[in-house]
Short mmCIF file of C-alpha atoms and ligand atoms in Angstrom, two decimals:
data_model
loop_
_atom_site.label_atom_id
_atom_site.label_comp_id
_atom_site.label_asym_id
_atom_site.label_seq_id
_atom_site.Cartn_x
_atom_site.Cartn_y
_atom_site.Cartn_z
CA MET W 1 102.04 101.67 119.50
CA GLU W 2 103.38 101.94 115.95
CA ILE W 3 105.50 98.99 114.79
CA ARG W 4 108.28 101.45 113.89
CA LYS W 5 108.47 102.73 117.47
CA LYS W 6 108.17 99.24 118.88
CA LEU W 7 111.10 98.10 116.73
CA ILE W 8 113.23 101.05 117.82
CA TYR W 9 112.49 100.53 121.52
CA GLN W 10 113.15 96.80 121.31
CA PHE W 11 116.38 97.45 119.43
CA ILE W 12 117.48 100.00 122.06
CA GLY W 13 116.44 97.65 124.86
CA ILE W 14 118.53 94.77 123.50
CA VAL W 15 121.60 96.94 122.85
CA ALA W 16 121.28 98.59 126.29
CA LEU W 17 121.09 95.19 127.96
CA ILE W 18 124.15 93.88 126.11
CA LEU W 19 126.14 97.05 126.89
CA LEU W 20 125.05 96.99 130.52
CA LEU W 21 126.08 93.36 130.97
CA SER W 22 129.43 93.77 129.24
CA SER W 23 130.21 97.07 131.06
CA THR W 24 129.34 95.53 134.43
CA ALA W 25 131.53 92.50 133.68
CA ILE W 26 134.47 94.71 132.65
CA TYR W 27 134.04 97.00 135.67
CA PHE W 28 133.85 94.23 138.24
CA SER W 29 136.69 92.21 136.79
CA PHE W 30 138.92 95.33 136.79
CA SER W 31 137.83 96.25 140.32
CA GLY W 32 138.56 92.68 141.54
CA THR W 33 142.03 92.65 140.00
CA ARG W 34 142.82 96.05 141.50
CA ARG W 35 141.76 94.85 144.97
CA GLU W 36 143.81 91.64 144.73
CA GLU W 37 146.91 93.50 143.59
CA PHE W 38 146.55 96.10 146.32
CA TYR W 39 146.11 93.50 149.08
CA ASP W 40 149.18 91.65 147.69
CA ARG W 41 151.16 94.83 148.09
CA LEU W 42 149.76 95.40 151.60
CA SER W 43 150.63 91.80 152.52
CA SER W 44 154.24 92.03 151.37
CA LYS W 45 154.57 95.34 153.15
CA ALA W 46 153.17 93.90 156.39
CA LYS W 47 155.50 90.86 156.14
CA MET W 48 158.53 92.95 155.45
CA VAL W 49 157.97 95.34 158.35
CA ALA W 50 157.18 92.51 160.79
CA GLN W 51 160.26 90.56 159.71
CA MET W 52 162.49 93.55 160.13
CA LEU W 53 161.14 94.38 163.58
CA ILE W 54 160.88 90.89 164.99
CA GLU W 55 163.74 89.02 163.44
CA ILE W 56 166.50 91.64 163.25
CA ASP W 57 167.58 92.33 166.79
CA GLU W 58 169.41 95.51 165.88
CA ILE W 59 166.21 97.16 164.68
CA ASP W 60 163.77 98.48 167.28
CA ALA W 61 160.45 100.28 166.76
CA GLU W 62 161.98 103.77 166.72
CA LEU W 63 164.64 102.88 164.16
CA LEU W 64 162.12 101.08 161.98
CA LYS W 65 159.85 104.10 162.02
CA ARG W 66 162.64 106.28 160.83
CA ILE W 67 163.63 103.80 158.12
CA GLU W 68 160.01 103.56 156.95
CA LYS W 69 159.53 107.32 156.91
CA ASN W 70 162.29 107.62 154.32
CA ASN W 71 161.22 104.54 152.37
CA PRO W 72 160.47 105.73 148.80
CA VAL W 73 158.34 102.65 148.00
CA SER W 74 155.82 103.08 150.78
CA LEU W 75 152.17 103.05 149.83
CA PRO W 76 150.03 106.23 149.84
CA ASN W 77 148.56 106.95 153.28
CA GLU W 78 150.38 103.90 154.61
CA LYS W 79 149.87 102.80 158.27
CA ILE W 80 151.40 99.74 159.93
CA ILE W 81 150.43 98.54 163.42
CA ILE W 82 151.85 95.44 165.10
CA PHE W 83 150.31 93.88 168.25
CA ASP W 84 151.91 91.24 170.48
CA TYR W 85 150.14 88.26 172.11
CA GLN W 86 148.76 90.59 174.84
CA ASP W 87 147.23 92.97 172.30
CA SER W 88 149.79 95.65 173.22
CA THR W 89 151.06 97.77 170.36
CA VAL W 90 154.69 96.99 169.66
CA TYR W 91 154.94 99.11 166.56
CA SER W 92 152.64 101.74 164.97
CA THR W 93 152.97 104.37 162.27
CA ASP W 94 149.35 105.41 162.83
CA ASP W 95 150.27 108.51 164.81
CA ASP W 96 146.95 110.27 164.32
CA GLN W 97 145.02 107.07 165.21
CA SER W 98 143.01 107.02 161.97
CA LEU W 99 142.52 103.26 162.14
CA ASP W 100 140.00 101.72 164.49
CA ILE W 101 141.45 98.32 165.46
CA SER W 102 139.39 96.54 168.13
CA HIS W 103 140.36 93.52 170.25
CA GLU W 104 137.71 91.46 168.42
CA LEU W 105 139.37 92.28 165.12
CA ILE W 106 142.79 91.27 166.46
CA ASN W 107 141.35 88.00 167.75
CA GLU W 108 139.63 87.38 164.40
CA VAL W 109 143.02 87.66 162.68
CA ARG W 110 144.45 85.15 165.19
CA LEU W 111 141.65 82.75 164.36
CA THR W 112 141.55 83.11 160.57
CA ASP W 113 145.15 84.04 159.75
CA GLU W 114 144.08 86.89 157.48
CA VAL W 115 141.34 89.54 157.52
CA ARG W 116 140.56 92.13 154.87
CA LEU W 117 138.40 95.17 155.59
CA THR W 118 137.77 98.70 154.51
CA GLN W 119 137.65 101.79 156.73
CA LYS W 120 137.33 104.69 154.33
CA PRO W 121 139.69 105.89 152.92
CA PHE W 122 141.77 102.86 154.04
CA GLU W 123 141.87 99.31 152.86
CA ILE W 124 143.23 97.24 155.74
CA LEU W 125 144.90 93.85 155.80
CA GLY W 126 145.32 92.05 159.12
CA GLN W 127 147.81 89.11 159.19
CA PHE W 128 148.97 86.69 161.80
CA TYR W 129 152.75 86.53 162.07
CA THR W 130 154.70 83.87 164.02
CA GLY W 131 158.16 84.87 165.16
CA GLN W 132 160.83 82.69 166.84
CA TYR W 133 159.63 83.43 170.41
CA ASP W 134 156.37 85.16 170.00
CA ARG W 135 153.24 85.58 167.87
CA PHE W 136 152.15 88.90 166.45
CA VAL W 137 149.21 90.44 164.60
CA VAL W 138 150.22 92.88 161.88
CA PHE W 139 147.83 95.41 160.32
CA ALA W 140 148.85 97.17 157.12
CA ALA W 141 146.56 99.87 155.76
CA ALA W 142 146.79 102.30 152.86
CA THR W 143 144.68 104.09 150.25
CA ASP W 144 144.90 102.81 146.67
CA ILE W 145 144.81 106.27 145.15
CA PHE W 146 146.07 105.16 141.71
CA GLY W 147 143.92 102.02 141.50
CA LEU W 148 140.76 103.80 142.63
CA GLY W 149 141.52 106.69 140.24
CA LYS W 150 141.85 104.24 137.38
CA LEU W 151 138.59 102.57 138.45
CA LYS W 152 136.81 105.93 138.48
CA ARG W 153 138.13 106.72 135.00
CA LEU W 154 136.96 103.35 133.76
CA ARG W 155 133.50 104.04 135.22
CA ILE W 156 133.26 107.37 133.38
CA ILE W 157 134.47 105.83 130.10
CA LEU W 158 131.96 102.98 130.35
CA LEU W 159 129.16 105.45 131.13
CA ILE W 160 130.06 107.65 128.14
CA VAL W 161 130.32 104.63 125.83
CA PHE W 162 126.95 103.40 127.10
CA SER W 163 125.17 106.75 126.58
CA VAL W 164 126.75 107.49 123.20
CA SER W 165 125.94 103.97 121.99
CA LEU W 166 122.31 104.38 122.99
CA VAL W 167 122.03 107.68 121.10
CA VAL W 168 123.68 106.13 118.02
CA VAL W 169 121.41 103.08 118.28
CA PHE W 170 118.35 105.32 118.61
CA PHE W 171 119.07 107.30 115.45
CA SER W 172 120.35 104.38 113.40
CA GLY W 173 117.35 102.34 114.61
CA ARG W 174 114.97 105.02 113.39
CA ILE W 175 116.54 105.06 109.94
CA PHE W 176 116.67 101.27 109.88
CA ALA W 177 113.04 100.82 110.96
CA SER W 178 111.76 103.44 108.51
CA ARG W 179 113.66 101.77 105.72
CA ALA W 180 112.45 98.30 106.68
CA LEU W 181 108.83 99.41 106.94
CA LYS W 182 108.75 101.60 103.84
CA PRO W 183 107.51 98.79 101.57
CA ILE W 184 104.62 98.23 104.01
CA SER W 185 103.58 101.89 103.90
CA ASP W 186 103.92 101.73 100.10
CA ILE W 187 101.59 98.72 100.05
CA MET W 188 99.20 100.54 102.39
CA SER W 189 98.94 103.60 100.18
CA GLN W 190 98.52 101.43 97.08
CA VAL W 191 95.76 99.40 98.75
CA ASP W 192 94.17 102.64 99.96
CA ALA W 193 93.85 103.80 96.38
CA ILE W 194 91.94 100.67 95.30
CA GLY W 195 88.17 101.01 95.26
CA VAL W 196 85.13 99.58 93.50
CA SER W 197 85.93 101.56 90.35
CA ASN W 198 89.46 100.13 89.96
CA LEU W 199 89.23 96.63 91.40
CA ASP W 200 91.49 95.51 88.54
CA ALA W 201 94.43 97.49 90.02
CA ARG W 202 97.16 95.46 91.74
CA VAL W 203 99.80 96.14 94.40
CA SER W 204 103.45 96.17 93.28
CA GLU W 205 105.15 92.91 94.31
CA GLY W 206 108.67 94.36 94.84
CA ASN W 207 111.49 91.86 94.35
CA GLY W 208 108.99 88.98 94.38
CA LYS W 209 111.08 87.04 96.94
CA ASP W 210 110.89 88.43 100.47
CA GLU W 211 108.06 88.37 103.04
CA LEU W 212 106.73 91.75 101.91
CA ALA W 213 106.56 90.55 98.34
CA ARG W 214 104.59 87.56 99.62
CA LEU W 215 102.29 89.93 101.49
CA ALA W 216 101.76 91.91 98.28
CA GLN W 217 101.11 88.68 96.39
CA THR W 218 98.56 87.64 99.03
CA PHE W 219 96.86 91.03 98.68
CA ASN W 220 96.81 90.65 94.91
CA LYS W 221 95.29 87.19 95.16
CA MET W 222 92.64 88.57 97.49
CA LEU W 223 91.96 91.43 95.07
CA GLU W 224 91.61 88.92 92.27
CA ARG W 225 89.07 86.95 94.30
CA LEU W 226 87.23 90.15 95.16
CA GLU W 227 87.19 91.21 91.52
CA ILE W 228 85.81 87.84 90.44
CA ALA W 229 83.23 87.88 93.26
CA PHE W 230 82.24 91.41 92.34
CA LYS W 231 81.85 90.56 88.66
CA THR W 232 79.93 87.39 89.53
CA GLN W 233 77.65 89.42 91.75
CA LYS W 234 77.07 91.95 88.98
CA ASN W 235 76.38 89.19 86.45
CA PHE W 236 74.14 87.45 88.94
CA ILE W 237 71.96 90.53 89.39
CA ALA W 238 71.80 91.13 85.63
CA ASN W 239 70.94 87.47 84.97
CA ALA W 240 68.43 87.29 87.80
CA SER W 241 66.56 90.36 86.59
CA HIS W 242 66.63 88.98 83.04
CA GLU W 243 65.21 85.64 84.21
CA LEU W 244 62.44 87.39 86.12
CA ARG W 245 61.69 89.88 83.37
CA THR W 246 61.20 87.29 80.63
CA PRO W 247 58.10 85.61 82.16
CA LEU W 248 56.79 89.04 83.20
CA THR W 249 57.08 90.29 79.61
CA VAL W 250 55.31 87.16 78.38
CA ILE W 251 52.51 87.66 80.93
CA THR W 252 52.12 91.35 80.02
CA GLY W 253 52.05 90.48 76.29
CA GLN W 254 49.38 87.83 76.77
CA LEU W 255 47.19 90.11 78.86
CA ASP W 256 47.64 93.03 76.41
CA VAL W 257 46.60 90.81 73.49
CA ILE W 258 43.50 89.42 75.23
CA LEU W 259 42.38 92.90 76.20
CA LEU W 260 42.55 94.20 72.63
CA ASN W 261 39.15 92.68 71.75
CA ALA W 262 36.22 91.07 73.51
CA ARG W 263 36.87 87.28 73.83
CA ASN W 264 34.80 84.25 74.56
CA ASN W 265 35.12 82.33 77.82
CA GLU W 266 37.29 79.60 76.32
CA GLU W 267 39.87 82.12 75.11
CA TYR W 268 39.93 83.85 78.50
CA ARG W 269 40.37 80.46 80.18
CA LYS W 270 43.28 79.51 77.92
CA THR W 271 45.01 82.84 78.58
CA ILE W 272 44.48 82.59 82.32
CA ILE W 273 45.92 79.05 82.33
CA SER W 274 48.92 80.17 80.34
CA VAL W 275 49.45 83.22 82.57
CA LEU W 276 49.12 80.98 85.62
CA GLU W 277 51.78 78.70 84.19
CA ASP W 278 54.10 81.68 83.74
CA ILE W 279 53.40 82.89 87.26
CA LYS W 280 54.22 79.44 88.67
CA ASN W 281 57.43 79.52 86.69
CA LEU W 282 58.22 82.96 88.07
CA ASN W 283 57.53 81.68 91.55
CA ASN W 284 59.82 78.74 90.99
CA ILE W 285 62.66 81.02 89.85
CA SER W 286 62.29 83.39 92.79
CA ASP W 287 62.14 80.45 95.24
CA ARG W 288 65.37 79.06 93.85
CA LEU W 289 67.06 82.45 93.87
CA LEU W 290 66.08 82.86 97.49
CA LEU W 291 67.42 79.41 98.34
CA LEU W 292 70.66 80.17 96.51
CA ALA W 293 71.13 83.24 98.71
CA GLN W 294 70.11 81.37 101.87
CA ALA W 295 72.28 78.32 101.19
CA SER W 296 75.41 80.46 101.41
CA SER W 297 74.48 82.45 104.47
CA GLU W 298 71.46 81.39 106.49
CA PHE W 299 71.94 77.67 106.92
CA SER W 300 74.53 76.43 109.34
CA GLU W 301 75.35 73.16 111.07
CA ALA W 302 72.75 74.12 113.68
CA ASP W 303 70.08 73.23 111.09
CA PHE W 304 71.63 69.80 110.51
CA ASN W 305 70.38 66.41 111.72
CA ILE W 306 71.48 62.85 111.24
CA ILE W 307 69.55 61.70 108.18
CA ARG W 308 69.53 58.65 105.93
CA ILE W 309 70.50 59.59 102.41
CA ASP W 310 68.47 56.70 100.90
CA ASP W 311 65.30 58.17 102.45
CA ILE W 312 66.01 61.47 100.74
CA LEU W 313 66.70 59.74 97.44
CA TRP W 314 63.39 57.81 97.54
CA GLN W 315 61.49 60.98 98.47
CA ALA W 316 63.07 62.93 95.61
CA ARG W 317 62.23 60.09 93.23
CA LYS W 318 58.63 60.01 94.41
CA GLU W 319 58.14 63.77 94.00
CA LEU W 320 59.68 63.78 90.51
CA LEU W 321 57.57 60.84 89.34
CA LYS W 322 54.47 62.61 90.62
CA ARG W 323 55.24 65.62 88.42
CA HIS W 324 56.64 63.70 85.40
CA ASP W 325 55.11 60.30 84.84
CA ASN W 326 57.39 59.72 81.82
CA TYR W 327 60.58 59.74 83.98
CA GLN W 328 62.50 56.52 84.70
CA ILE W 329 64.47 56.76 87.95
CA ASN W 330 66.46 53.69 88.99
CA ILE W 331 68.17 53.65 92.36
CA ASN W 332 70.71 50.89 93.10
CA PHE W 333 72.82 50.22 96.15
CA SER W 334 76.27 48.63 95.85
CA GLU W 335 77.40 45.76 98.10
CA THR W 336 79.53 48.18 100.08
CA ILE W 337 76.32 49.47 101.64
CA ASP W 338 75.94 46.59 104.07
CA ASP W 339 74.38 48.44 106.94
CA GLU W 340 72.38 51.57 107.52
CA SER W 341 75.26 53.45 109.19
CA LYS W 342 76.82 53.70 105.72
CA LEU W 343 73.88 55.83 104.61
CA LYS W 344 73.73 58.24 107.51
CA VAL W 345 74.95 61.78 107.01
CA ASN W 346 74.80 64.91 109.10
CA GLY W 347 72.77 67.31 107.01
CA ASN W 348 69.68 69.29 106.23
CA ALA W 349 67.01 67.09 104.67
CA GLN W 350 65.23 69.95 102.88
CA LEU W 351 68.41 71.19 101.19
CA LEU W 352 69.72 67.74 100.32
CA LYS W 353 66.38 66.82 98.74
CA ILE W 354 66.57 69.95 96.54
CA ALA W 355 70.10 68.98 95.45
CA LEU W 356 69.30 65.32 94.68
CA ASN W 357 66.03 66.30 93.01
CA ASN W 358 67.92 68.64 90.71
CA LEU W 359 70.53 66.09 89.66
CA ILE W 360 67.90 63.43 88.96
CA ASP W 361 65.65 65.92 87.14
CA ASN W 362 68.55 67.09 84.94
CA GLY W 363 69.46 63.47 84.12
CA CYS W 364 65.92 62.74 82.97
CA LYS W 365 65.10 66.00 81.19
CA TYR W 366 68.35 66.12 79.19
CA SER W 367 68.04 62.55 77.85
CA GLY W 368 65.78 61.14 75.20
CA ASP W 369 64.77 58.16 77.34
CA TYR W 370 64.04 60.34 80.39
CA THR W 371 66.08 57.95 82.49
CA SER W 372 68.40 58.65 85.40
CA GLU W 373 70.46 55.84 86.92
CA ILE W 374 71.58 56.26 90.50
CA ILE W 375 74.17 54.06 92.20
CA VAL W 376 74.86 54.50 95.90
CA ASN W 377 78.28 53.46 97.07
CA ASN W 378 80.58 53.78 100.06
CA LYS W 379 84.23 54.83 100.14
CA ASN W 380 86.59 56.29 102.76
CA ASN W 381 83.82 57.15 105.23
CA HIS W 382 81.85 58.91 102.51
CA VAL W 383 78.61 57.99 100.83
CA ILE W 384 79.13 58.28 97.08
CA MET W 385 76.16 58.81 94.77
CA ASN W 386 76.51 58.48 91.05
CA PHE W 387 73.86 60.06 88.80
CA SER W 388 74.24 58.97 85.18
CA ASP W 389 72.18 59.42 82.06
CA LYS W 390 72.55 58.67 78.36
CA GLY W 391 71.43 62.12 77.28
CA ILE W 392 72.72 65.08 75.29
CA GLY W 393 75.92 65.45 77.36
CA ILE W 394 77.97 68.58 77.95
CA SER W 395 80.94 69.75 75.86
CA GLU W 396 84.33 69.81 77.57
CA GLU W 397 84.71 73.59 77.48
CA GLU W 398 81.26 74.10 78.98
CA LEU W 399 81.77 71.58 81.79
CA LYS W 400 83.64 74.19 83.84
CA MET W 401 80.82 76.69 83.55
CA ILE W 402 77.70 74.73 84.31
CA PHE W 403 78.01 75.38 88.06
CA GLN W 404 77.89 79.14 87.53
CA PRO W 405 74.48 80.67 88.26
CA PHE W 406 72.32 81.05 85.12
CA TYR W 407 74.76 79.28 82.86
CA ARG W 408 73.06 76.97 80.36
CA ALA W 409 74.99 74.94 77.81
CA ARG W 410 74.29 75.66 74.13
CA ASN W 411 72.67 72.26 73.56
CA ALA W 412 70.26 72.79 76.49
CA ILE W 413 68.46 75.76 74.99
CA GLY W 414 65.56 73.62 73.71
CA THR W 415 64.92 72.21 77.19
CA LYS W 416 63.13 74.13 79.93
CA GLY W 417 65.37 75.50 82.65
CA HIS W 418 66.94 78.59 84.15
CA GLY W 419 70.51 77.55 84.91
CA ILE W 420 70.12 77.97 88.66
CA GLY W 421 69.86 74.30 89.70
CA LEU W 422 73.50 73.17 89.57
CA SER W 423 74.88 76.26 91.32
CA LEU W 424 72.36 75.58 94.06
CA VAL W 425 73.44 71.91 94.17
CA GLU W 426 77.10 72.91 94.49
CA LYS W 427 76.36 75.38 97.29
CA ILE W 428 74.33 72.78 99.20
CA ILE W 429 77.04 70.12 98.84
CA MET W 430 79.74 72.58 99.98
CA LEU W 431 77.61 73.42 102.98
CA HIS W 432 77.62 69.71 103.83
CA LYS W 433 81.43 69.53 103.38
CA GLY W 434 80.89 67.22 100.42
CA ASN W 435 82.13 67.27 96.87
CA ILE W 436 80.62 67.12 93.39
CA THR W 437 82.35 66.22 90.12
CA VAL W 438 81.10 65.71 86.61
CA LYS W 439 82.15 63.75 83.54
CA SER W 440 80.29 64.10 80.30
CA GLU W 441 80.50 63.50 76.57
CA ILE W 442 78.33 65.15 73.97
CA MET W 443 75.51 62.84 72.81
CA LYS W 444 76.75 60.02 75.04
CA GLY W 445 75.60 61.18 78.44
CA SER W 446 76.66 62.69 81.72
CA ASN W 447 77.85 61.35 85.02
CA PHE W 448 77.61 63.46 88.19
CA THR W 449 79.38 62.06 91.27
CA LEU W 450 78.44 63.39 94.63
CA SER W 451 80.19 62.49 97.86
CA LEU W 452 79.07 63.34 101.38
CA PRO W 453 80.89 62.58 104.64
CA LEU W 454 79.21 59.92 106.77
CA SER W 455 78.22 60.84 110.29
CA PHE W 456 79.51 58.76 113.24
P1 LIG F 1 68.86 74.08 84.14
O1 LIG F 1 68.83 72.61 83.99
O2 LIG F 1 67.68 74.64 84.79
O3 LIG F 1 69.24 74.78 82.87
P2 LIG F 1 71.10 73.61 85.90
O4 LIG F 1 71.85 74.57 86.74
O5 LIG F 1 70.50 72.45 86.57
O6 LIG F 1 70.05 74.45 85.12
O7 LIG F 1 72.14 73.10 84.83
C1 LIG F 1 72.99 73.98 84.18
C2 LIG F 1 73.30 73.49 82.80
O8 LIG F 1 74.10 72.31 82.87
C3 LIG F 1 72.12 73.07 82.04
O9 LIG F 1 71.50 74.16 81.40
C4 LIG F 1 72.69 72.08 81.05
O10 LIG F 1 73.27 72.78 79.96
C5 LIG F 1 73.81 71.44 81.82
N1 LIG F 1 73.40 70.14 82.39
C6 LIG F 1 73.13 69.89 83.68
N2 LIG F 1 72.82 68.59 83.87
C7 LIG F 1 72.93 68.00 82.66
C8 LIG F 1 72.76 66.65 82.18
N3 LIG F 1 72.44 65.66 83.01
N4 LIG F 1 72.95 66.42 80.86
C9 LIG F 1 73.29 67.43 80.03
N5 LIG F 1 73.46 68.69 80.41
C10 LIG F 1 73.28 68.99 81.71
#
């Protein structure tokens, strides 16, 4: 159901309930008061007639009947019946016997002093009356024509007020709901109009204060993220194809040149070796690109095991030294690492090795002494690894960018690399719910700090 309709129905429901409760309360309180007043009048009438008949000797039943007939203050449809202790009627104005008074009813009055009952169209009051020599039961009955008429009128008025209010609430609710929801439909149509071609468009933020403005702001923030992600994606594809094309162009050039003339074996060998080198390079790039894509989507905690981070560090060191015998890689453990549980993390060994390998490799290749210093520490249930070097460093404005895929700082151009490593490292660390920060100063060196949560 549409929110607009839901709002209207809820609004009508609440108003109807309030009206119903208040109307019922008014109706019943009025009806109760009417009843009490009418029985009061019946009671005084009954007392008066009984007193006159029983206590004034000069008045007998016949005389009283005549007096009562001409009484201008008698009640509408009034009937009075008086019974003595033997249940014989001593006085009755109920000539047409409209009232049905049984012996049980008379006895009930004797027992309880007063009985109230209704025999349509009469309301009847039975009262016990004690005279000087005898005891009587007096029944006074009448129809409250005025009271019941007033009650009926009240019922009609309440019903009209109820119905008219509901109609008013329905129409005002519709206007109200449409007005309240208009900004939402505005936002919807604005969002509808945003596509790939105009991702820079934004939703209007209204007065900037209410909930809808906050919704628009949230949308705009999401659009901003989408725009950045979209641009990054576009750049990524452009950069990736550039990185792959460069070695391919080099390979094609080398092969074209060698084919121009007949060559001796040595020249062919040299070209093949060089082409092979380029192909390995190409392979390396495509492997890393693949990993970069996988690290964000294909790996999950299901591929994680409890592993010792020092094992991974030693393995990474060993592999790097095998490929570069000029590298110096020093691993040190602080005193805070006093037992092996402070080295255990929940992670993927293959991915973590790639990340650590990259940080150590960068430290060595970007410093004149090819040295990377690693200190392993422990803090707040995290294993902290510090990778420092005394190399070329990174300028402050470029520090923010080095984690972007394919970004290479200006001073790194002379060193081999493709700018994929650190973005891969960041993705892997994020996947492990860890954190990576960097501090660096040009020509003084860099310091990468990596923290990973310990497993318990
Ligand atoms: P690559 O090293 O292949 O270029 P990375 O993604 O590993 O790619 O690094 C991105 C850039 O960050 C590098 O090109 C370099 O400019 C800078 N960088 C990374 N590590 C260091 C370091 N230890 N010292 C100086 N610069 C570094």
